[in-house]
PDB file of C-alpha atoms in Angstrom:
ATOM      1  CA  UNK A   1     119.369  73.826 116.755  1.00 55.00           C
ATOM      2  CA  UNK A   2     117.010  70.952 115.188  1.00 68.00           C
ATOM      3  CA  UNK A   3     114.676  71.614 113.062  1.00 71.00           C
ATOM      4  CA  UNK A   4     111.742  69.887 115.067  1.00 74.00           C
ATOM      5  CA  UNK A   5     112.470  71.866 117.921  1.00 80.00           C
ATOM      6  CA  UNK A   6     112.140  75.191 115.719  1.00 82.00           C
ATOM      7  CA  UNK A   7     108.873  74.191 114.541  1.00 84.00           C
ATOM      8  CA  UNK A   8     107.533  75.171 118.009  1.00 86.00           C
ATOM      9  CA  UNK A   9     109.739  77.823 118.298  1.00 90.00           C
ATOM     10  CA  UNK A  10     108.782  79.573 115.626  1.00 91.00           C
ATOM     11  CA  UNK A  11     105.106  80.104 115.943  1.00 93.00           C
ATOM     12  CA  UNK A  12     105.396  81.059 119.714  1.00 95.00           C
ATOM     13  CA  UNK A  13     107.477  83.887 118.991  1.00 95.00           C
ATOM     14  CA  UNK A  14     105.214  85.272 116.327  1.00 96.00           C
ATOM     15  CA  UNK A  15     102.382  84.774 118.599  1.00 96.00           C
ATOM     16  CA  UNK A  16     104.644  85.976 121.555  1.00 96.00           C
ATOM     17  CA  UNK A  17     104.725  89.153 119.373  1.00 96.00           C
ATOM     18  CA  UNK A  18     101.369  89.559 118.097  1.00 96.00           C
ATOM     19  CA  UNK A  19     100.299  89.110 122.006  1.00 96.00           C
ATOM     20  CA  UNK A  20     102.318  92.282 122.862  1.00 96.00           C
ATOM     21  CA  UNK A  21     101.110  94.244 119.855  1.00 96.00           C
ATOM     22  CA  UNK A  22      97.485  93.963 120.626  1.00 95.00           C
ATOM     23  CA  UNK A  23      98.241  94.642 124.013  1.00 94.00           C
ATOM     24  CA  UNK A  24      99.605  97.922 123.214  1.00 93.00           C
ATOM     25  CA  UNK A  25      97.425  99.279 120.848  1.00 91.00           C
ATOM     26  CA  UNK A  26      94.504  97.370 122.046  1.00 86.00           C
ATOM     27  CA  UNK A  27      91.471  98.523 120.025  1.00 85.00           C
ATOM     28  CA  UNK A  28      93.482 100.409 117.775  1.00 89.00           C
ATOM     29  CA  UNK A  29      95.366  97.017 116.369  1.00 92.00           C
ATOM     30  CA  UNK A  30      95.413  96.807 112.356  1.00 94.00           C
ATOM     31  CA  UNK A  31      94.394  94.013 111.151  1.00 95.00           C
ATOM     32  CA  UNK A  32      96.792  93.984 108.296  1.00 96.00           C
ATOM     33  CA  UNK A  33      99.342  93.860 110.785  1.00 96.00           C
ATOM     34  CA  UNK A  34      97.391  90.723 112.242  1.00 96.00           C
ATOM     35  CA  UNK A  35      96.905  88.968 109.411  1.00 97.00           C
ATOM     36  CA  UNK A  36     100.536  89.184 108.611  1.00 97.00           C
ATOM     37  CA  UNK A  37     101.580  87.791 111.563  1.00 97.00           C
ATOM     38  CA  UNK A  38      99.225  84.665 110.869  1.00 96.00           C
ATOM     39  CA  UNK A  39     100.875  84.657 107.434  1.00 96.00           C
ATOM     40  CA  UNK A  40     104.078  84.431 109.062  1.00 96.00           C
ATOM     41  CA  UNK A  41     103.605  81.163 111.108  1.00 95.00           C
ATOM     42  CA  UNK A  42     102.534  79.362 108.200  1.00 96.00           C
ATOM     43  CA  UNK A  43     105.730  80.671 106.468  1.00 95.00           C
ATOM     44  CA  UNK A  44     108.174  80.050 108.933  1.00 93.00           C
ATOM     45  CA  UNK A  45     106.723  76.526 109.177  1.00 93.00           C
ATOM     46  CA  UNK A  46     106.139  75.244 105.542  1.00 93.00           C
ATOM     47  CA  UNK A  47     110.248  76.980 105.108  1.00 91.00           C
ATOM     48  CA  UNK A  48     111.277  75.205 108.692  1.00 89.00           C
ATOM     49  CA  UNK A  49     109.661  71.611 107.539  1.00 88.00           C
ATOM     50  CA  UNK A  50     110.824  72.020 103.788  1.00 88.00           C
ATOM     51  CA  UNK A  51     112.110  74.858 101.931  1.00 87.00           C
ATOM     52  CA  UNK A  52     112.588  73.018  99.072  1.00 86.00           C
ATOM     53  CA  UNK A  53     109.773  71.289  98.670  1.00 88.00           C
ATOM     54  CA  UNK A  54     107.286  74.540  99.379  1.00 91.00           C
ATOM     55  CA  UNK A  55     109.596  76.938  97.772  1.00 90.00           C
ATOM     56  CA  UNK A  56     106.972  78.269  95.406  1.00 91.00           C
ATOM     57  CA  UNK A  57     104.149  78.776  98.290  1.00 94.00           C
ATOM     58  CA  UNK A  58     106.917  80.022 100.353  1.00 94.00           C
ATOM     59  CA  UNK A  59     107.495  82.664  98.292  1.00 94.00           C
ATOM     60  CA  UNK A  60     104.204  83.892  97.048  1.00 94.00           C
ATOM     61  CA  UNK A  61     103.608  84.320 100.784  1.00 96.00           C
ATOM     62  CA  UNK A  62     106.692  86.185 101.088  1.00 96.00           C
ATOM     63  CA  UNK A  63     105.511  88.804  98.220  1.00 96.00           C
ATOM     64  CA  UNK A  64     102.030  88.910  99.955  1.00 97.00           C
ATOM     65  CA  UNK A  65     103.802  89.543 103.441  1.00 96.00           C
ATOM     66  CA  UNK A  66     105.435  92.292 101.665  1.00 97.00           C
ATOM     67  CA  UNK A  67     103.030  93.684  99.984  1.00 97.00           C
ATOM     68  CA  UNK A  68     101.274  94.134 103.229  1.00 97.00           C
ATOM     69  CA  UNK A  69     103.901  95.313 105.142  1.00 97.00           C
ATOM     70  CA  UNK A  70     104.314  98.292 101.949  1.00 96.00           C
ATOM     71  CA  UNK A  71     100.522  98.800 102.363  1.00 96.00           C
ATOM     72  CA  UNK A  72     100.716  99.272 106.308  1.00 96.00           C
ATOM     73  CA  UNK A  73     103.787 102.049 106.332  1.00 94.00           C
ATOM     74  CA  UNK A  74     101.848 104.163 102.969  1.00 91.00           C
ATOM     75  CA  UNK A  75      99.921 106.200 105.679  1.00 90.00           C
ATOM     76  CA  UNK A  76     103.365 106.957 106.980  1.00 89.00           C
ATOM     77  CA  UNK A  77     104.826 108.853 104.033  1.00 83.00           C
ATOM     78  CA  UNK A  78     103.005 112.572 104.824  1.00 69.00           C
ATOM     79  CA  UNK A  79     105.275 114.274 102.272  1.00 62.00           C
ATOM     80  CA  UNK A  80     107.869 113.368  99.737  1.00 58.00           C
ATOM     81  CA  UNK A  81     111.154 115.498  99.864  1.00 57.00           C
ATOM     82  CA  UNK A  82     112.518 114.947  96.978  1.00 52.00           C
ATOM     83  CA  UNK A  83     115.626 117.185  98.461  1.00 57.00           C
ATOM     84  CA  UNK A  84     116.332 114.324 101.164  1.00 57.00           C
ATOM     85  CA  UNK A  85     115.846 111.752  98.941  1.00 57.00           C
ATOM     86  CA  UNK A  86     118.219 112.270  95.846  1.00 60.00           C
ATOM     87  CA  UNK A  87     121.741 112.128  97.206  1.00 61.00           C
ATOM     88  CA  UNK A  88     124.798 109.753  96.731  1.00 62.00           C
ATOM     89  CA  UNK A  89     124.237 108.075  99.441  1.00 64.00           C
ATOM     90  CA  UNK A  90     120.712 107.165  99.013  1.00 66.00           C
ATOM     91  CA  UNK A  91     122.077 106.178  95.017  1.00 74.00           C
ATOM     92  CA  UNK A  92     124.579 103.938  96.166  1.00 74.00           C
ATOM     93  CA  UNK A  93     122.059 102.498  99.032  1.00 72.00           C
ATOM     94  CA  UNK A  94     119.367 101.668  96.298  1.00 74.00           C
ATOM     95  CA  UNK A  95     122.294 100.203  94.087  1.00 80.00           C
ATOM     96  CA  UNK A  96     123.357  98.150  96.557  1.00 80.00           C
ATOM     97  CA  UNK A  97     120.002  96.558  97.680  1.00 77.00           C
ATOM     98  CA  UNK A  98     119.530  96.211  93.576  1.00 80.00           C
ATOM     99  CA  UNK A  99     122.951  94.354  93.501  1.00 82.00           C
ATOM    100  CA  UNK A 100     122.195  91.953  96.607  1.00 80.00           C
ATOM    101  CA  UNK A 101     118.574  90.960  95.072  1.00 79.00           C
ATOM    102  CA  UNK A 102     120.155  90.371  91.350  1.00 82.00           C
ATOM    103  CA  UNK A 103     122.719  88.304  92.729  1.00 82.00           C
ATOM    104  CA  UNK A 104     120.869  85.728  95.082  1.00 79.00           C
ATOM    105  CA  UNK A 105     118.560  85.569  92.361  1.00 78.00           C
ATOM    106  CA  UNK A 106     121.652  84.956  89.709  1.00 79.00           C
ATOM    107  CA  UNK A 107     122.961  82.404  92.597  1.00 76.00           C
ATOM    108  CA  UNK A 108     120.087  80.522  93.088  1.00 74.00           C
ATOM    109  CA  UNK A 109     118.211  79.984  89.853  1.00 77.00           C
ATOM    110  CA  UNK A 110     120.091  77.076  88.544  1.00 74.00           C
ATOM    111  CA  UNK A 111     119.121  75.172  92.003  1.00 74.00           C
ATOM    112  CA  UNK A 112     115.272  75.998  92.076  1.00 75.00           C
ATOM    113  CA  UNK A 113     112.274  74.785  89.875  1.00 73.00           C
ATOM    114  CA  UNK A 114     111.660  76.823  86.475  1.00 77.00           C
ATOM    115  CA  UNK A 115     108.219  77.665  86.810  1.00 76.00           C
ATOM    116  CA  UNK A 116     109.301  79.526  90.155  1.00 79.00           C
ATOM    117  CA  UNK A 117     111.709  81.633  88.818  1.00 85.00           C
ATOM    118  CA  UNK A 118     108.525  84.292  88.304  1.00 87.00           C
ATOM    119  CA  UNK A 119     107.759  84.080  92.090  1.00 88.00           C
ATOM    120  CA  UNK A 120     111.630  85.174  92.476  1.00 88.00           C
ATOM    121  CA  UNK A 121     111.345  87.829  90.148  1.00 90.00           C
ATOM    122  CA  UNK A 122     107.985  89.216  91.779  1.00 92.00           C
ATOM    123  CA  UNK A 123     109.429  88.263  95.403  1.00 91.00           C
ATOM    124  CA  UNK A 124     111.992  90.241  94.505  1.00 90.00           C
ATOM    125  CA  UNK A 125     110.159  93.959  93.367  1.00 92.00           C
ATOM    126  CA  UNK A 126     107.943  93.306  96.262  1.00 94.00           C
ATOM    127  CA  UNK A 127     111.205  93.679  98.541  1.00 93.00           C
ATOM    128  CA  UNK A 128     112.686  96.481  96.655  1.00 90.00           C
ATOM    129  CA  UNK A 129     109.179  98.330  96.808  1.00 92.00           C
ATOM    130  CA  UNK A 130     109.164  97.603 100.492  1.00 95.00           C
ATOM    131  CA  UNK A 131     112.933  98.438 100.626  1.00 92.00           C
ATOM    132  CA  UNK A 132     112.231 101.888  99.119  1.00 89.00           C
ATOM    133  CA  UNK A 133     109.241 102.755 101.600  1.00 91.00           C
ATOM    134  CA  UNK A 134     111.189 102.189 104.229  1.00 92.00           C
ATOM    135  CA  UNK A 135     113.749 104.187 103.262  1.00 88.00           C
ATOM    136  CA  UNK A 136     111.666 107.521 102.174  1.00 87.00           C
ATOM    137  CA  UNK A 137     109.911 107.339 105.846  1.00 89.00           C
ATOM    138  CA  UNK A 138     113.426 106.693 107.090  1.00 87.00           C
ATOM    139  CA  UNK A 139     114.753 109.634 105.192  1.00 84.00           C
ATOM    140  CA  UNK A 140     112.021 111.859 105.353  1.00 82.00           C
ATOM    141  CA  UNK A 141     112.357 112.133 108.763  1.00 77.00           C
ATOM    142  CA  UNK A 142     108.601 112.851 109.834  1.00 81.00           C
ATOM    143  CA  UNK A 143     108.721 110.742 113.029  1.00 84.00           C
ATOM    144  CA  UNK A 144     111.329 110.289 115.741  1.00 86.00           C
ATOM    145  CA  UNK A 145     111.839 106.862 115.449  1.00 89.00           C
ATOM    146  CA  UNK A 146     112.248 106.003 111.839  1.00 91.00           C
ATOM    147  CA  UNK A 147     115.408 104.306 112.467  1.00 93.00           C
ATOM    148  CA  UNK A 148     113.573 101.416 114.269  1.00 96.00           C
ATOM    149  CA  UNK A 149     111.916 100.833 110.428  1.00 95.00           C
ATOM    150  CA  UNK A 150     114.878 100.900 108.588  1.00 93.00           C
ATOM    151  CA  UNK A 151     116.309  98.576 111.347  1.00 95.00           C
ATOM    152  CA  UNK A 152     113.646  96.127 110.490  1.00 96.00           C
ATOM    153  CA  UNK A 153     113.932  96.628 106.686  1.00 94.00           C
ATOM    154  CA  UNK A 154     117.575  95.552 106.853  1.00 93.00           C
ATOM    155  CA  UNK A 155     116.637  92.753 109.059  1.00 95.00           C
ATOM    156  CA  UNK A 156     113.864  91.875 106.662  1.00 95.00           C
ATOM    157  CA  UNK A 157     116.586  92.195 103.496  1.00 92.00           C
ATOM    158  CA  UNK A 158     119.335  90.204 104.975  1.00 91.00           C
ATOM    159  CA  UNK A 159     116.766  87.190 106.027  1.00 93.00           C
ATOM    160  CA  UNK A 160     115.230  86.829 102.663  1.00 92.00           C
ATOM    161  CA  UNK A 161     118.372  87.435 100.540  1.00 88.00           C
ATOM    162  CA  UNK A 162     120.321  84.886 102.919  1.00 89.00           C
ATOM    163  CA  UNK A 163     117.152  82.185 103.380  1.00 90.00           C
ATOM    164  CA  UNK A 164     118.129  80.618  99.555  1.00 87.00           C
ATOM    165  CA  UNK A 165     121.522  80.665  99.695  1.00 85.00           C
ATOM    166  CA  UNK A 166     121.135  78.822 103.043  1.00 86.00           C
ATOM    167  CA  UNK A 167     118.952  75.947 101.627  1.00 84.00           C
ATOM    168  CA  UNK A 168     119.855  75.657  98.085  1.00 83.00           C
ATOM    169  CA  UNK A 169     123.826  76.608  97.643  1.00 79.00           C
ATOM    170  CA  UNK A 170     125.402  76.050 101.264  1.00 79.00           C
ATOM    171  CA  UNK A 171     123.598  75.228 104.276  1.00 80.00           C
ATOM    172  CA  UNK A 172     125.484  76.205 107.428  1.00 81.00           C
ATOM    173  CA  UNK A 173     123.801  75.888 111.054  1.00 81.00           C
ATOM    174  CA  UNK A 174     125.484  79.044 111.957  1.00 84.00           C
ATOM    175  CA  UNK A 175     123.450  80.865 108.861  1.00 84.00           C
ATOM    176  CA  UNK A 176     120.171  79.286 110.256  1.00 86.00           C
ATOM    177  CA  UNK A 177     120.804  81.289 113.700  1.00 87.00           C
ATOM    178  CA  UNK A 178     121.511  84.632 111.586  1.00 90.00           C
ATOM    179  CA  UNK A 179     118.318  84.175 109.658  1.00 91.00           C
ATOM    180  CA  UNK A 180     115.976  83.240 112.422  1.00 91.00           C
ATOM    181  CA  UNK A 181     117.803  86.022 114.977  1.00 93.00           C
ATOM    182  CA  UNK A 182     117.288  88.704 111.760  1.00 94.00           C
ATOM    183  CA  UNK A 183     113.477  87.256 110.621  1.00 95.00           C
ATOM    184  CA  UNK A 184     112.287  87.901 114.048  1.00 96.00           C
ATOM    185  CA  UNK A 185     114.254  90.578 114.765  1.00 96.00           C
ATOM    186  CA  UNK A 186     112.702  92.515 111.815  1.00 96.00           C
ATOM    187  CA  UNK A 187     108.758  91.713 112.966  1.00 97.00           C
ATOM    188  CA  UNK A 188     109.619  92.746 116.159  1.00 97.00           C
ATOM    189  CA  UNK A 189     110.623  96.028 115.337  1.00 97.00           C
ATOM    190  CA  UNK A 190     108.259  96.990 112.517  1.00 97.00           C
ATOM    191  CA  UNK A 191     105.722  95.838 115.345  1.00 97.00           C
ATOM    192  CA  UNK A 192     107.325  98.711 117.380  1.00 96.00           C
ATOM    193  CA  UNK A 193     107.221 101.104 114.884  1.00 96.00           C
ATOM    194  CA  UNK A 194     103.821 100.835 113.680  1.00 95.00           C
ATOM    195  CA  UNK A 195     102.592 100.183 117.623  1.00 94.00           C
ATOM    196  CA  UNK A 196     104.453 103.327 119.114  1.00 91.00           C
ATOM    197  CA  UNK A 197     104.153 105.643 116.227  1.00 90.00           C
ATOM    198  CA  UNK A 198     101.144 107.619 115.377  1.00 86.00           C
ATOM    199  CA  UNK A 199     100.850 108.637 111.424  1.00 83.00           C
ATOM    200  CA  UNK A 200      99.092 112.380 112.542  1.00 77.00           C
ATOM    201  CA  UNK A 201     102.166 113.314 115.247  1.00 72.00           C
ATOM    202  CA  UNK A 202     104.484 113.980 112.554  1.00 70.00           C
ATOM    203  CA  UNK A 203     107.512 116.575 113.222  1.00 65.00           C
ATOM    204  CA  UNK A 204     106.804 120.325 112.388  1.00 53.00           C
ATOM    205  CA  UNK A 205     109.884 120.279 110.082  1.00 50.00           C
ATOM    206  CA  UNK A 206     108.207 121.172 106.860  1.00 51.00           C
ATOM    207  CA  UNK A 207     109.187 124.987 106.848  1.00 43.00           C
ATOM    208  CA  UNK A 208     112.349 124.032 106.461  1.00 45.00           C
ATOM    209  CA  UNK A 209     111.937 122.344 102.807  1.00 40.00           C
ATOM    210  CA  UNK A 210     110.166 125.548 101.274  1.00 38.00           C
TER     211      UNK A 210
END
């Protein structure tokens, strides 16, 4: 797919989306949520038209997208179990989210400016944060959906760690699909999540955990 052509793509499915968020949650819509979405067509375009060249702004928007996002699923985490959250499982997972970030940002360093490699570094604990919010909701299991945010989290994960190695190491049209299919793919379902699930109608599970 040309690039030209995805630069009108783009913005009409975020707008596609933000369309059937407010008319869901109508009054109700977070304007967090809204303003994210806004973010995100300026993203997707400046990364669409060059990458390269508005690498830097690209990714400052990218920690402020996530920062948002981490800010928007807080009222989400009712209680911390630390019994469902200490496991092997969840060790290895946060290992191997800490691997993938260490090595696109070992990959791509030699191929982007120096004074960005900050932005990287803060892009990166903004995704880990986010990673590890999505996980505890996720794992604490308050909600009966919480697999639709971890869906979107791995989406989310797989688009920025791939994005890079896409335009600075190899570029591959077959890549640009993935990313594109997983960006979207990942707004559409934290849309879901945040649209179709209430932070007070949380599971009566607790007595279990006592």
């Amino acid at each position: 797919m040309e690039k030209e052509k995805l630069l009108y793509i783009s913005p009409i499915v975020v707008v596609t989306i933000l369309i059937k968020y407010i008319s869901t949650v109508k009054k109700n819509a977070n304007p967090l949520f809204i303003i994210v979405l806004l973010m995100l067509i300026v993203l997707n375009y400046l990364a669409i038209y060059s990458f390269e060249k508005y690498f830097a702004i690209i990714t400052l928007i990218t920690c402020a997208y996530l920062v948002l996002y981490s800010v928007i699923l807080k009222k989400y985490i009712y209680k911390f179990h630390l019994k469902r959250i200490i496991s092997l499982s969840v060790i290895i997972g946060c290992l191997l989210v800490g691997y993938i970030i260490y090595s696109v940002i070992d990959l791509i360093l030699s191929y982007i400016p120096e004074f960005t490699t900050l932005y990287v570094l803060l892009c990166a604990a903004c995704l880990f944060i986010y990673a590890a919010i999505s996980a505890t909701i996720y794992l604490n299991n308050n909600y009966n959906n919480t697999v639709i945010i971890l869906a979107s989290c791995i989406a989310t994960i797989f688009n920025i760690a791939i994005s890079p190695i896409n335009e600075f190491y190899f570029y591959n049209r077959t890549f640009t699909v993935l990313i594109l299919t997983s960006h979207f793919l990942s707004i559409y379902l934290f849309m879901k999540f945040i649209s179709e699930t209430n932070p007070e109608d949380k599971k009566d599970i607790d007595a279990n955990y006592f």
